[in-house]
Amino acid sequence: MKQTKSYLAKTVEDLKPSGIRKFFDLAAGMEGVISLGVGEPDFVTSWSAREAAILSLEQGFTSYTANSGLLELRNEVSSYMKKRFDVDYNPKSEIIITVGASQALDIALRAILDPGDEVIVIEPSFVSYAPLVSLAGGKPVAVQATEEYDFKIQTHQLEKAITDRTKAIMLCSPNNPTGTMLNEKELTELATFIETHDLLVLSDEIYAELAYDEPYVSFAAIEGMRHRTLLINGFSKGFAMTGWRLGFVCANEELTAAMLKIHQYAMMCAPTMAQYAALEALKGGREDVEDMKKSYRRRRNYFVQSLNDIGLSCHIPGGAFYAFPSIVSTGLSSEQFAEQLLIEEKVAVVPGNVFGSSGEGHIRCSYASSMEQLQEAVKRIKRFVDK
Amino acid sequence: MKLSEKELEVVEILEKDARISSEDVAKMIGLSLQETDELIKKLEKEKVLVHYTTVVDWSKIDGHEGVTAMIDVKVTPKRGVGFDEVAERIYRFKEVKSVYLMSGAYDLSVIIEGKSMNEVARFVSNKLSTLDSVLSTTTHFILKKYKHDGTIFEPLAEDDKRIVVSP
Ligand SMILES: Cc1ncc(COP(=O)(O)O)c(C=O)c1O
């Protein structure tokens, strides 16, 4: 037999391991670490949703559901999307329940990409986008959003990346890692650009529930954009349900039918008990979601103000639960800062460069931690910066 | 009285943690320290913020375990003052921790804390039942406190189960 390596797919071989992995390995072995490196809520899923999943198990709902998910859940998703974000999707033909937003991203990309098709990835970006594009046979083309515009992408920055192979743009607002959110006006400008270049948009709206200052506007709600949008959302962030692995994708009938082909062969359906939990999360009223949002907002205000007080300048992130301060004033690179902070003060953050080149000079801090932890983290970061 | 958005936020923050510093509250609501202090003073003056206390698990402290009883009290309301007069006569006793006027099968719900069951029993028979307007009492002793005023005493291990660094 040849060396195992020589059997591996070239695309997979070429994928770079995520820079996050390195920090996980570093931090995982240490005692007494305060982690601001976590990309998920610090809340446990509401008891009513957990209880609904337990009940579904007691009642024996342990078989497959329809490929696109329980119709009852799709109905609830449809009315939730209508009520919350003013977008209309037919539960029978325009919604698929997926295994997290992650799988929604995967089937969306695979449904639209032919080998060599280009997809614009706006950096700093969620670490999965470019690899998912490559795995789907496409070519990720990075465009840098910059601090100068509070990490809001400008159409002139996008313009240079357009070629005749450009098929789609991946959009993420509120953004992981910068927390930046685009408002209606900014989305409308982007829509004009999309229209001009005749592109599709994968709009990752997983943080839509966590918008703190301005009302959240879905990209699909912008005039003319519904038929160009593959709208990705889920339960992980706003409903604190990361471990359930449940998300969904909404798009017009043709796009949905194409995605459903992949989904039915590659996944069959999303986990059944998780679907029952999500059903309860949607039906159970908005109090839990609103309470969590309020709590994040206060922690954001506290944390961002504290970073600025320490001398790490940070724009106010409009959504998600990440602060993305500049560490340039310390003279260190992102990686040096993150590594030394972890070793000297036992605070874990993620260096900004792992999210793309324009993230260099920044660190990603998740403020989804208790106030006590944040207070202690601020103390330690201050001590580190003052040295 | 109608509270502003910031005032409401302060009330919610302090209700969860009365010991948080004004500096931190100020950052959380985006006001200056001075503005925050003034806002808290005002809410204290208006008796919206009535009093700051601590939830104590006395059952942990040897010799201070104590007992709590909830007593359903039926009373005859008095002309002109309704239930207020008898409620006041009851709540003045320092053993009485809470008094609520209830709808349903009885009138007042009285919560009493004492050192022992005996002490509570004595209070009920000597002080409470002997009041003119009290018709009857039913005493329930609390055996174990699981959750009190929103605080779980011995939370299940819902510690942070997240992996330390994730995308
Ligand atoms: C921007 C973004 N998209 C998608 C995901 C994946 O979410 P899910 O848990 O629904 O797969 C994450 C999670 O970190 C994220 O930050």
Tab-separated table of C-alpha atoms in Angstrom, chain A residues 20 35 37-41 50 176 294 297-298 301-302 306 309 364 368 375, chain B residues 5 9 12-13 16-17 20 24 27-30 158 162-167:
chain	number	residue	atom	x	y	z
A	20	ILE	CA	-8.192	28.550	16.699
A	35	SER	CA	-11.749	32.035	28.687
A	37	GLY	CA	-12.252	32.557	23.556
A	38	VAL	CA	-15.601	30.834	23.447
A	39	GLY	CA	-17.832	31.284	20.406
A	40	GLU	CA	-21.044	30.264	22.106
A	41	PRO	CA	-23.522	31.553	24.697
A	50	ARG	CA	-34.904	20.895	27.359
A	176	ASN	CA	-18.177	36.824	14.030
A	294	LYS	CA	-30.502	42.281	27.612
A	297	ARG	CA	-26.015	44.081	25.962
A	298	ARG	CA	-25.102	45.129	29.508
A	301	ASN	CA	-21.345	47.938	27.389
A	302	TYR	CA	-19.319	47.089	30.474
A	306	SER	CA	-13.442	48.747	30.140
A	309	ASP	CA	-10.394	52.564	29.538
A	364	ARG	CA	-11.445	38.524	19.545
A	368	ALA	CA	-20.469	35.657	26.861
A	375	GLN	CA	-14.410	41.844	35.850
B	5	GLU	CA	-35.144	52.924	30.253
B	9	GLU	CA	-32.027	48.777	33.789
B	12	GLU	CA	-32.966	45.009	37.131
B	13	ILE	CA	-29.197	44.965	37.611
B	16	LYS	CA	-29.862	40.501	40.628
B	17	ASP	CA	-26.769	41.717	42.464
B	20	ILE	CA	-22.210	45.407	42.234
B	24	ASP	CA	-19.668	48.749	36.898
B	27	LYS	CA	-20.420	51.081	32.367
B	28	MET	CA	-23.223	48.580	31.855
B	29	ILE	CA	-25.841	51.241	31.213
B	30	GLY	CA	-23.554	53.713	29.471
B	158	GLU	CA	-24.596	23.850	35.853
B	162	ARG	CA	-18.094	24.864	27.184
B	163	ILE	CA	-14.762	24.041	25.576
B	164	VAL	CA	-12.236	26.791	26.324
B	165	VAL	CA	-11.690	28.074	22.801
B	166	SER	CA	-14.114	27.617	19.909
B	167	PRO	CA	-14.897	29.281	16.570
